[in-house]
């Protein structure tokens, strides 16, 4: 028995004769939880997450709540308010500057003060925030840090608040998130930078922007990670068909064939594939004496000697597992086959309620912003008008674009439309007065800039 197999056998308690599916991995690929209380359910929308994203990127205390929000200096700095008593003055100032209203003061620096939700849900909010911050590498994005760190006031209300509010302590927050996708959603940084060029539009839409890319990343990761054989050749974008919320659908539409049903069909494998990758990393880290995060693509393309060593260590673990849980599958000389066997056994043996709870995080963000229940058709991927406008704005930018090219740009961001939805979108653009027809027949159509 090698050191790697011994470690994983101990971690899974296989040497004790009863398996414990301990996770405690060095890295995380999803901001999901197997327990209910910590899961972010968007009780207070995306605002608490946006505040945590901002704080994480500026390396401020990320666990910031309403209890930390202190504006006592405002009470002292504002000498009097009309004919109000001191008590009424404080009540008035609380209504204007209190944390429940801070998002109404449209200033980028104040995003840092958006507090987390009270209770256990804040743990999930922090995890999603760090996932997004890492996804965009926001700490290294000077444009974002300048935008969110700008304290310049444009009116008296902002000036009073920015000069009086207690600062947030500097903290180096450890970010555990790693990603299996490569360049499939490579336009995200370009999209963010364009959005930040339009301050008012950005402040109004930045929550939807981050929510969009968060949803795209987790769904595409789930789809990719489930296809082990394909991962040897890398990750790719899976077509997911969206519709508009106002559309009427039939069962033959593409969104019912290549839509959210693809994600739903994998709900029992989200946790399984995460655990599988984590356990393989446990082995390869010890074999290579490193702390690097290895994607399945990297694992399946290891040099022959490392691949053989990993396979040998994995087979030792699986032989223990087979005896404890009385499995009949024959192990293989091929690493990829043994990985598939390990996945199969995990899916058979991990508690079904635990598996179900872990995937609920996908349902939560979907229900909040991207899914519509269509009765007998089930849940379908849906773009609300506000999201359609936002994505159109960051795609078209300043110069008008052929509508067919606009749809191609949507696809580069993981959003596919069938011909019926494209027709609905064209009608919507026409109502917005941003559709420019360049021929009598209307065959040549351009989409004008939204901003």
Tab-separated table of C-alpha atoms in Angstrom:
chain	number	residue	atom	x	y	z
A	1	UNK	CA	0.000	0.000	0.000
A	2	UNK	CA	1.355	3.410	-0.992
A	3	UNK	CA	1.026	6.659	0.947
A	4	UNK	CA	-1.686	7.955	-1.413
A	5	UNK	CA	-3.975	4.938	-1.150
A	6	UNK	CA	-3.400	4.747	2.608
A	7	UNK	CA	-4.480	8.376	2.979
A	8	UNK	CA	-7.716	7.898	1.020
A	9	UNK	CA	-8.511	4.591	2.740
A	10	UNK	CA	-8.231	6.387	6.093
A	11	UNK	CA	-10.221	9.378	4.863
A	12	UNK	CA	-13.088	7.154	3.729
A	13	UNK	CA	-12.743	5.031	6.895
A	14	UNK	CA	-12.472	1.931	4.705
A	15	UNK	CA	-10.044	0.455	7.228
A	16	UNK	CA	-12.819	0.686	9.837
A	17	UNK	CA	-15.184	-1.416	7.737
A	18	UNK	CA	-17.814	1.310	7.244
A	19	UNK	CA	-17.460	4.030	4.643
A	20	UNK	CA	-17.667	7.721	5.534
A	21	UNK	CA	-17.790	9.994	2.497
A	22	UNK	CA	-15.715	12.749	4.052
A	23	UNK	CA	-15.190	15.748	1.796
A	24	UNK	CA	-12.872	18.315	3.463
A	25	UNK	CA	-10.983	18.826	0.190
A	26	UNK	CA	-8.272	21.467	-0.223
A	27	UNK	CA	-10.248	23.025	-3.071
A	28	UNK	CA	-13.876	23.562	-4.012
A	29	UNK	CA	-15.378	23.540	-7.495
A	30	UNK	CA	-18.924	24.530	-6.470
A	31	UNK	CA	-20.244	26.870	-3.761
A	32	UNK	CA	-22.776	24.203	-2.773
A	33	UNK	CA	-23.569	22.470	0.511
A	34	UNK	CA	-24.792	19.074	1.623
A	35	UNK	CA	-26.575	20.705	4.565
A	36	UNK	CA	-29.692	22.833	4.246
A	37	UNK	CA	-28.987	25.823	6.572
A	38	UNK	CA	-25.810	27.101	4.880
A	39	UNK	CA	-27.257	27.121	1.379
A	40	UNK	CA	-27.840	30.548	-0.203
A	41	UNK	CA	-31.516	30.652	-1.162
A	42	UNK	CA	-31.600	34.311	-2.265
A	43	UNK	CA	-33.984	35.309	0.509
A	44	UNK	CA	-32.621	38.851	0.133
A	45	UNK	CA	-31.902	38.570	-3.571
A	46	UNK	CA	-28.390	38.895	-4.975
A	47	UNK	CA	-27.555	42.077	-3.041
A	48	UNK	CA	-25.769	40.395	-0.088
A	49	UNK	CA	-23.657	38.377	-2.539
A	50	UNK	CA	-22.760	41.500	-4.514
A	51	UNK	CA	-21.507	43.176	-1.335
A	52	UNK	CA	-19.401	40.131	-0.481
A	53	UNK	CA	-17.977	39.992	-4.034
A	54	UNK	CA	-16.869	43.592	-3.701
A	55	UNK	CA	-15.302	43.090	-0.278
A	56	UNK	CA	-13.494	39.928	-1.345
A	57	UNK	CA	-12.016	41.658	-4.391
A	58	UNK	CA	-10.728	44.568	-2.276
A	59	UNK	CA	-9.571	42.167	0.458
A	60	UNK	CA	-11.907	43.621	3.049
A	61	UNK	CA	-13.668	41.677	5.796
A	62	UNK	CA	-16.052	39.523	3.775
A	63	UNK	CA	-18.237	38.444	6.704
A	64	UNK	CA	-19.880	41.852	7.051
A	65	UNK	CA	-23.368	42.035	8.553
A	66	UNK	CA	-25.876	44.651	9.636
A	67	UNK	CA	-24.282	44.529	13.111
A	68	UNK	CA	-21.025	45.874	11.631
A	69	UNK	CA	-22.770	48.773	9.907
A	70	UNK	CA	-22.077	51.860	12.023
A	71	UNK	CA	-23.210	55.379	11.137
A	72	UNK	CA	-23.032	56.962	14.595
A	73	UNK	CA	-20.653	59.593	13.208
A	74	UNK	CA	-23.512	60.868	11.055
A	75	UNK	CA	-25.600	61.507	14.175
A	76	UNK	CA	-22.771	63.665	15.523
A	77	UNK	CA	-21.836	65.362	12.246
A	78	UNK	CA	-25.389	66.430	11.394
A	79	UNK	CA	-26.165	69.029	14.040
A	80	UNK	CA	-29.891	69.411	13.437
A	81	UNK	CA	-32.632	68.398	11.029
A	82	UNK	CA	-35.326	71.048	10.696
A	83	UNK	CA	-37.254	71.240	13.989
A	84	UNK	CA	-36.823	67.575	14.912
A	85	UNK	CA	-35.892	66.436	18.405
A	86	UNK	CA	-32.636	64.505	18.839
A	87	UNK	CA	-34.546	61.213	18.900
A	88	UNK	CA	-36.555	62.093	15.796
A	89	UNK	CA	-33.376	63.314	14.094
A	90	UNK	CA	-31.723	59.929	14.638
A	91	UNK	CA	-34.822	58.115	13.354
A	92	UNK	CA	-34.827	60.336	10.263
A	93	UNK	CA	-31.120	59.776	9.591
A	94	UNK	CA	-31.613	56.023	10.029
A	95	UNK	CA	-34.287	56.086	7.345
A	96	UNK	CA	-31.954	57.887	4.947
A	97	UNK	CA	-28.632	56.222	5.773
A	98	UNK	CA	-29.594	52.942	7.478
A	99	UNK	CA	-28.227	49.675	6.071
A	100	UNK	CA	-31.665	48.615	4.805
A	101	UNK	CA	-31.642	51.610	2.433
A	102	UNK	CA	-27.981	51.708	1.491
A	103	UNK	CA	-28.574	50.025	-1.880
A	104	UNK	CA	-30.879	52.931	-2.780
A	105	UNK	CA	-27.917	55.333	-2.612
A	106	UNK	CA	-26.473	54.681	-6.043
A	107	UNK	CA	-22.735	54.821	-5.382
A	108	UNK	CA	-20.192	52.107	-6.295
A	109	UNK	CA	-18.182	52.282	-3.069
A	110	UNK	CA	-21.296	51.676	-0.989
A	111	UNK	CA	-21.663	48.254	-2.603
A	112	UNK	CA	-18.937	47.218	-0.145
A	113	UNK	CA	-21.402	47.876	2.666
A	114	UNK	CA	-24.196	45.660	1.380
A	115	UNK	CA	-24.523	43.343	4.400
A	116	UNK	CA	-24.908	39.592	4.333
A	117	UNK	CA	-28.185	37.995	5.321
A	118	UNK	CA	-28.647	37.126	8.969
A	119	UNK	CA	-28.386	33.487	9.981
A	120	UNK	CA	-26.678	30.492	8.411
A	121	UNK	CA	-27.553	31.493	4.832
A	122	UNK	CA	-24.721	34.015	4.891
A	123	UNK	CA	-22.237	31.119	4.643
A	124	UNK	CA	-23.672	30.214	1.247
A	125	UNK	CA	-23.661	33.861	0.171
A	126	UNK	CA	-19.962	34.159	1.028
A	127	UNK	CA	-19.178	31.004	-0.935
A	128	UNK	CA	-20.995	32.198	-4.061
A	129	UNK	CA	-19.283	35.589	-3.767
A	130	UNK	CA	-15.831	34.017	-3.558
A	131	UNK	CA	-16.653	31.672	-6.432
A	132	UNK	CA	-17.568	34.653	-8.638
A	133	UNK	CA	-14.625	36.743	-7.431
A	134	UNK	CA	-12.252	33.910	-8.316
A	135	UNK	CA	-14.005	33.207	-11.628
A	136	UNK	CA	-13.379	36.801	-12.766
A	137	UNK	CA	-10.056	37.122	-10.904
A	138	UNK	CA	-11.432	40.392	-9.552
A	139	UNK	CA	-8.559	41.065	-7.160
A	140	UNK	CA	-6.307	41.461	-10.201
A	141	UNK	CA	-8.805	43.476	-12.266
A	142	UNK	CA	-7.640	47.059	-11.773
A	143	UNK	CA	-10.662	48.498	-13.574
A	144	UNK	CA	-13.075	46.706	-11.249
A	145	UNK	CA	-11.087	47.580	-8.119
A	146	UNK	CA	-10.970	51.233	-9.151
A	147	UNK	CA	-14.714	51.228	-9.865
A	148	UNK	CA	-15.703	49.612	-6.585
A	149	UNK	CA	-13.073	51.491	-4.555
A	150	UNK	CA	-14.009	54.978	-5.778
A	151	UNK	CA	-15.117	57.234	-2.887
A	152	UNK	CA	-15.814	60.333	-4.966
A	153	UNK	CA	-19.212	61.798	-4.019
A	154	UNK	CA	-21.525	63.541	-6.471
A	155	UNK	CA	-24.076	64.920	-3.991
A	156	UNK	CA	-24.449	65.887	-0.325
A	157	UNK	CA	-26.089	62.621	0.772
A	158	UNK	CA	-23.207	60.579	-0.638
A	159	UNK	CA	-20.652	62.985	0.851
A	160	UNK	CA	-22.145	62.737	4.346
A	161	UNK	CA	-22.315	58.954	4.258
A	162	UNK	CA	-18.904	58.323	2.692
A	163	UNK	CA	-17.182	60.664	5.158
A	164	UNK	CA	-18.983	59.314	8.225
A	165	UNK	CA	-19.409	55.572	7.799
A	166	UNK	CA	-16.952	53.324	9.632
A	167	UNK	CA	-14.385	51.683	7.377
A	168	UNK	CA	-14.322	47.934	6.779
A	169	UNK	CA	-11.218	46.163	8.148
A	170	UNK	CA	-8.657	44.812	5.700
A	171	UNK	CA	-8.530	41.003	5.697
A	172	UNK	CA	-6.784	38.511	3.416
A	173	UNK	CA	-9.677	36.170	2.671
A	174	UNK	CA	-8.599	32.690	1.571
A	175	UNK	CA	-10.372	31.711	-1.639
A	176	UNK	CA	-10.635	27.924	-2.153
A	177	UNK	CA	-12.367	27.866	-5.555
A	178	UNK	CA	-10.989	26.232	-8.693
A	179	UNK	CA	-12.571	25.743	-12.107
A	180	UNK	CA	-12.747	22.941	-14.641
A	181	UNK	CA	-13.758	25.176	-17.564
A	182	UNK	CA	-11.065	26.707	-19.760
A	183	UNK	CA	-11.917	29.427	-22.294
A	184	UNK	CA	-15.522	28.391	-22.935
A	185	UNK	CA	-16.838	31.652	-21.447
A	186	UNK	CA	-13.814	33.765	-22.311
A	187	UNK	CA	-15.725	36.995	-23.000
A	188	UNK	CA	-16.707	37.475	-19.373
A	189	UNK	CA	-13.853	39.889	-18.536
A	190	UNK	CA	-14.420	41.909	-21.715
A	191	UNK	CA	-18.134	42.070	-20.889
A	192	UNK	CA	-17.441	43.218	-17.331
A	193	UNK	CA	-15.008	45.916	-18.411
A	194	UNK	CA	-17.492	47.269	-20.951
A	195	UNK	CA	-20.219	47.314	-18.317
A	196	UNK	CA	-17.987	49.265	-15.926
A	197	UNK	CA	-17.509	51.953	-18.592
A	198	UNK	CA	-21.188	52.837	-18.085
A	199	UNK	CA	-21.421	53.591	-14.373
A	200	UNK	CA	-25.170	54.090	-13.895
A	201	UNK	CA	-26.078	51.115	-16.088
A	202	UNK	CA	-23.476	49.015	-14.269
A	203	UNK	CA	-24.804	49.858	-10.813
A	204	UNK	CA	-28.305	48.955	-11.942
A	205	UNK	CA	-27.287	45.668	-13.563
A	206	UNK	CA	-24.088	44.368	-11.977
A	207	UNK	CA	-26.019	41.922	-9.776
A	208	UNK	CA	-27.750	40.416	-12.817
A	209	UNK	CA	-24.440	40.304	-14.697
A	210	UNK	CA	-22.659	38.303	-12.007
A	211	UNK	CA	-25.731	36.093	-11.490
A	212	UNK	CA	-25.738	35.275	-15.215
A	213	UNK	CA	-22.122	34.169	-15.353
A	214	UNK	CA	-22.490	32.291	-12.056
A	215	UNK	CA	-25.407	30.302	-13.484
A	216	UNK	CA	-23.571	29.662	-16.738
A	217	UNK	CA	-20.437	28.466	-14.964
A	218	UNK	CA	-22.147	26.015	-12.632
A	219	UNK	CA	-24.431	24.535	-15.306
A	220	UNK	CA	-21.649	24.147	-17.876
A	221	UNK	CA	-19.374	22.642	-15.211
A	222	UNK	CA	-22.048	20.112	-14.254
A	223	UNK	CA	-22.528	19.108	-17.899
A	224	UNK	CA	-18.815	18.816	-18.613
A	225	UNK	CA	-17.848	16.987	-15.441
A	226	UNK	CA	-20.374	14.225	-16.039
A	227	UNK	CA	-18.817	13.149	-19.351
A	228	UNK	CA	-15.534	11.569	-18.294
A	229	UNK	CA	-14.707	10.113	-21.712
A	230	UNK	CA	-15.097	13.524	-23.380
A	231	UNK	CA	-12.980	15.255	-20.746
A	232	UNK	CA	-9.822	13.556	-21.975
A	233	UNK	CA	-10.040	15.998	-24.895
A	234	UNK	CA	-11.001	19.024	-22.804
A	235	UNK	CA	-14.133	20.936	-21.884
A	236	UNK	CA	-16.587	22.597	-24.260
A	237	UNK	CA	-19.818	24.595	-24.284
A	238	UNK	CA	-22.956	22.499	-24.275
A	239	UNK	CA	-25.852	24.168	-26.139
A	240	UNK	CA	-28.548	25.203	-23.671
A	241	UNK	CA	-31.667	26.700	-25.225
A	242	UNK	CA	-33.380	29.635	-23.526
A	243	UNK	CA	-36.750	31.261	-24.216
A	244	UNK	CA	-38.316	34.574	-23.244
A	245	UNK	CA	-40.640	34.572	-20.252
A	246	UNK	CA	-43.573	35.813	-22.374
A	247	UNK	CA	-43.389	32.974	-24.919
A	248	UNK	CA	-45.893	30.154	-25.162
A	249	UNK	CA	-44.196	26.795	-25.595
A	250	UNK	CA	-44.978	23.390	-27.038
A	251	UNK	CA	-43.272	20.122	-26.154
A	252	UNK	CA	-41.412	20.038	-29.487
A	253	UNK	CA	-39.439	23.235	-28.809
A	254	UNK	CA	-35.660	22.948	-28.461
A	255	UNK	CA	-35.715	24.294	-24.923
A	256	UNK	CA	-37.600	21.146	-23.905
A	257	UNK	CA	-35.065	18.909	-25.633
A	258	UNK	CA	-31.784	20.780	-25.074
A	259	UNK	CA	-32.627	22.993	-22.144
A	260	UNK	CA	-32.824	22.718	-18.385
A	261	UNK	CA	-33.818	19.065	-18.665
A	262	UNK	CA	-30.132	18.357	-19.378
A	263	UNK	CA	-29.222	19.788	-15.973
A	264	UNK	CA	-32.128	18.111	-14.203
A	265	UNK	CA	-31.107	14.723	-15.587
A	266	UNK	CA	-27.730	15.097	-13.841
A	267	UNK	CA	-29.009	16.225	-10.431
A	268	UNK	CA	-27.996	12.889	-8.903
A	269	UNK	CA	-24.411	13.271	-10.161
A	270	UNK	CA	-23.503	16.836	-9.133
A	271	UNK	CA	-22.199	15.733	-5.730
A	272	UNK	CA	-20.895	12.411	-7.058
A	273	UNK	CA	-18.682	14.043	-9.692
A	274	UNK	CA	-17.462	16.633	-7.205
A	275	UNK	CA	-16.475	13.947	-4.685
A	276	UNK	CA	-14.890	11.833	-7.405
A	277	UNK	CA	-12.645	14.681	-8.540
A	278	UNK	CA	-11.789	15.524	-4.938
A	279	UNK	CA	-10.743	11.970	-4.097
A	280	UNK	CA	-8.635	11.720	-7.258
A	281	UNK	CA	-6.914	14.976	-6.280
A	282	UNK	CA	-6.223	13.538	-2.830
A	283	UNK	CA	-4.347	10.683	-4.504
A	284	UNK	CA	-2.446	12.624	-7.169
A	285	UNK	CA	-1.365	15.350	-4.706
A	286	UNK	CA	0.356	12.742	-2.544
A	287	UNK	CA	1.828	10.930	-5.552
A	288	UNK	CA	3.254	14.174	-6.973
A	289	UNK	CA	3.982	15.714	-3.567
A	290	UNK	CA	2.203	18.938	-4.507
A	291	UNK	CA	-0.932	20.927	-3.687
A	292	UNK	CA	-1.966	21.712	-7.245
A	293	UNK	CA	-5.609	21.314	-8.275
A	294	UNK	CA	-5.930	18.822	-11.137
A	295	UNK	CA	-8.910	18.849	-13.478
A	296	UNK	CA	-10.135	15.539	-14.858
A	297	UNK	CA	-8.681	16.557	-18.218
A	298	UNK	CA	-5.252	16.911	-16.606
A	299	UNK	CA	-5.667	13.651	-14.692
A	300	UNK	CA	-6.618	11.744	-17.847
A	301	UNK	CA	-3.578	13.181	-19.644
A	302	UNK	CA	-0.935	12.560	-16.995
A	303	UNK	CA	2.466	11.265	-18.156
A	304	UNK	CA	2.393	7.443	-18.462
A	305	UNK	CA	4.383	6.804	-15.276
A	306	UNK	CA	2.163	9.092	-13.154
A	307	UNK	CA	-0.988	7.683	-14.732
A	308	UNK	CA	0.122	4.127	-13.948
A	309	UNK	CA	0.995	5.071	-10.369
A	310	UNK	CA	-2.365	6.789	-9.875
A	311	UNK	CA	-4.169	3.769	-11.298
A	312	UNK	CA	-2.309	1.409	-8.959
A	313	UNK	CA	-3.117	3.538	-5.902
A	314	UNK	CA	-6.746	3.881	-6.990
A	315	UNK	CA	-7.066	0.109	-7.467
A	316	UNK	CA	-5.852	-0.475	-3.905
A	317	UNK	CA	-8.558	1.892	-2.626
A	318	UNK	CA	-11.213	0.299	-4.826
A	319	UNK	CA	-10.287	-3.198	-3.664
A	320	UNK	CA	-10.879	-2.093	-0.076
A	321	UNK	CA	-14.108	-0.399	-1.131
A	322	UNK	CA	-15.278	-3.531	-2.971
A	323	UNK	CA	-14.814	-5.696	0.117
A	324	UNK	CA	-16.544	-3.267	2.478
A	325	UNK	CA	-19.571	-2.631	0.243
A	326	UNK	CA	-19.594	-6.027	-1.474
A	327	UNK	CA	-19.203	-4.857	-5.081
A	328	UNK	CA	-18.920	-7.248	-8.016
A	329	UNK	CA	-17.429	-4.995	-10.713
A	330	UNK	CA	-14.065	-6.147	-12.028
A	331	UNK	CA	-11.298	-3.574	-11.857
A	332	UNK	CA	-9.317	-2.677	-14.956
A	333	UNK	CA	-5.768	-1.968	-16.053
A	334	UNK	CA	-7.077	1.297	-17.531
A	335	UNK	CA	-7.257	4.370	-15.303
A	336	UNK	CA	-10.330	5.833	-17.005
A	337	UNK	CA	-12.284	2.589	-16.530
A	338	UNK	CA	-11.471	2.473	-12.824
A	339	UNK	CA	-12.490	6.118	-12.469
A	340	UNK	CA	-15.839	5.233	-14.058
A	341	UNK	CA	-16.225	2.293	-11.651
A	342	UNK	CA	-15.462	4.568	-8.677
A	343	UNK	CA	-18.087	7.018	-9.924
A	344	UNK	CA	-20.644	4.213	-10.270
A	345	UNK	CA	-20.037	2.977	-6.744
A	346	UNK	CA	-20.238	6.472	-5.258
A	347	UNK	CA	-23.562	7.054	-7.032
A	348	UNK	CA	-24.912	3.786	-5.645
A	349	UNK	CA	-23.800	4.308	-2.061
A	350	UNK	CA	-23.814	7.986	-1.061
A	351	UNK	CA	-26.981	8.948	0.798
A	352	UNK	CA	-29.672	9.982	-1.689
A	353	UNK	CA	-30.933	12.847	0.483
A	354	UNK	CA	-27.407	14.256	0.689
A	355	UNK	CA	-27.081	14.008	-3.093
A	356	UNK	CA	-30.406	15.798	-3.557
A	357	UNK	CA	-29.602	18.630	-1.127
A	358	UNK	CA	-26.282	19.338	-2.818
A	359	UNK	CA	-27.906	19.998	-6.200
A	360	UNK	CA	-30.544	22.330	-4.707
A	361	UNK	CA	-28.123	25.257	-5.050
A	362	UNK	CA	-28.593	25.026	-8.823
A	363	UNK	CA	-32.368	25.055	-8.407
A	364	UNK	CA	-32.138	28.086	-6.107
A	365	UNK	CA	-30.314	30.419	-8.520
A	366	UNK	CA	-32.401	29.059	-11.380
A	367	UNK	CA	-35.665	29.732	-9.599
A	368	UNK	CA	-34.470	33.191	-8.591
A	369	UNK	CA	-33.549	34.378	-12.076
A	370	UNK	CA	-33.403	31.818	-14.920
A	371	UNK	CA	-36.240	29.294	-14.720
A	372	UNK	CA	-39.949	29.391	-15.419
A	373	UNK	CA	-42.344	26.619	-14.500
A	374	UNK	CA	-44.265	25.669	-17.636
A	375	UNK	CA	-46.761	23.270	-16.091
A	376	UNK	CA	-46.627	19.857	-17.754
A	377	UNK	CA	-43.476	20.914	-19.646
A	378	UNK	CA	-41.638	21.436	-16.371
A	379	UNK	CA	-39.029	24.131	-15.786
A	380	UNK	CA	-37.485	25.834	-18.791
A	381	UNK	CA	-34.482	28.119	-19.149
A	382	UNK	CA	-35.835	31.642	-19.415
A	383	UNK	CA	-34.423	35.119	-19.956
A	384	UNK	CA	-36.320	37.959	-18.340
A	385	UNK	CA	-36.499	41.203	-20.307
A	386	UNK	CA	-34.034	42.940	-17.996
A	387	UNK	CA	-31.483	40.187	-18.565
A	388	UNK	CA	-32.061	40.259	-22.327
A	389	UNK	CA	-31.439	44.012	-22.373
A	390	UNK	CA	-28.272	43.644	-20.271
A	391	UNK	CA	-26.801	40.890	-22.448
A	392	UNK	CA	-27.734	42.731	-25.638
A	393	UNK	CA	-25.993	45.855	-24.327
A	394	UNK	CA	-22.709	44.096	-23.548
A	395	UNK	CA	-22.798	42.167	-26.839
A	396	UNK	CA	-23.621	45.014	-29.243
A	397	UNK	CA	-21.598	47.654	-27.380
A	398	UNK	CA	-21.256	50.950	-29.320
A	399	UNK	CA	-21.597	49.894	-32.964
A	400	UNK	CA	-24.718	48.359	-34.495
A	401	UNK	CA	-24.469	44.657	-35.287
A	402	UNK	CA	-26.263	42.307	-37.662
A	403	UNK	CA	-28.935	40.489	-35.679
A	404	UNK	CA	-27.600	37.113	-36.837
A	405	UNK	CA	-24.227	38.079	-35.372
A	406	UNK	CA	-25.916	39.140	-32.139
A	407	UNK	CA	-27.369	35.638	-31.813
A	408	UNK	CA	-23.926	34.147	-32.475
A	409	UNK	CA	-22.505	36.278	-29.667
A	410	UNK	CA	-25.227	35.002	-27.334
A	411	UNK	CA	-24.110	31.454	-28.172
A	412	UNK	CA	-20.501	32.318	-27.318
A	413	UNK	CA	-21.847	33.127	-23.862
A	414	UNK	CA	-23.710	29.831	-23.626
A	415	UNK	CA	-27.186	31.117	-24.547
A	416	UNK	CA	-28.905	29.470	-27.515
A	417	UNK	CA	-32.258	30.380	-29.091
A	418	UNK	CA	-34.397	28.433	-31.549
A	419	UNK	CA	-35.981	30.251	-34.510
A	420	UNK	CA	-39.205	30.986	-32.635
A	421	UNK	CA	-37.388	32.703	-29.783
A	422	UNK	CA	-35.236	34.611	-32.277
A	423	UNK	CA	-38.413	35.962	-33.862
A	424	UNK	CA	-39.720	37.015	-30.440
A	425	UNK	CA	-36.441	38.757	-29.659
A	426	UNK	CA	-36.511	40.615	-32.993
A	427	UNK	CA	-40.023	41.860	-32.146
A	428	UNK	CA	-38.803	42.921	-28.701
A	429	UNK	CA	-35.878	44.830	-30.225
A	430	UNK	CA	-38.314	46.525	-32.595
A	431	UNK	CA	-40.483	47.661	-29.671
A	432	UNK	CA	-37.343	48.993	-27.980
A	433	UNK	CA	-36.562	50.899	-31.183
A	434	UNK	CA	-33.109	49.349	-31.477
A	435	UNK	CA	-33.817	47.236	-34.584
A	436	UNK	CA	-32.677	48.826	-37.842
A	437	UNK	CA	-33.989	47.283	-41.082
A	438	UNK	CA	-31.739	48.006	-44.061
A	439	UNK	CA	-33.864	46.616	-46.913
A	440	UNK	CA	-37.444	46.906	-48.105
A	441	UNK	CA	-38.067	43.249	-47.322
A	442	UNK	CA	-36.543	43.625	-43.860
A	443	UNK	CA	-34.167	40.710	-44.451
A	444	UNK	CA	-31.115	42.699	-43.362
A	445	UNK	CA	-31.549	43.686	-39.724
A	446	UNK	CA	-29.142	45.451	-37.427
A	447	UNK	CA	-29.344	45.806	-33.660
A	448	UNK	CA	-28.368	49.264	-32.447
A	449	UNK	CA	-26.495	50.071	-29.260
A	450	UNK	CA	-28.604	49.930	-26.104
A	451	UNK	CA	-26.509	52.500	-24.227
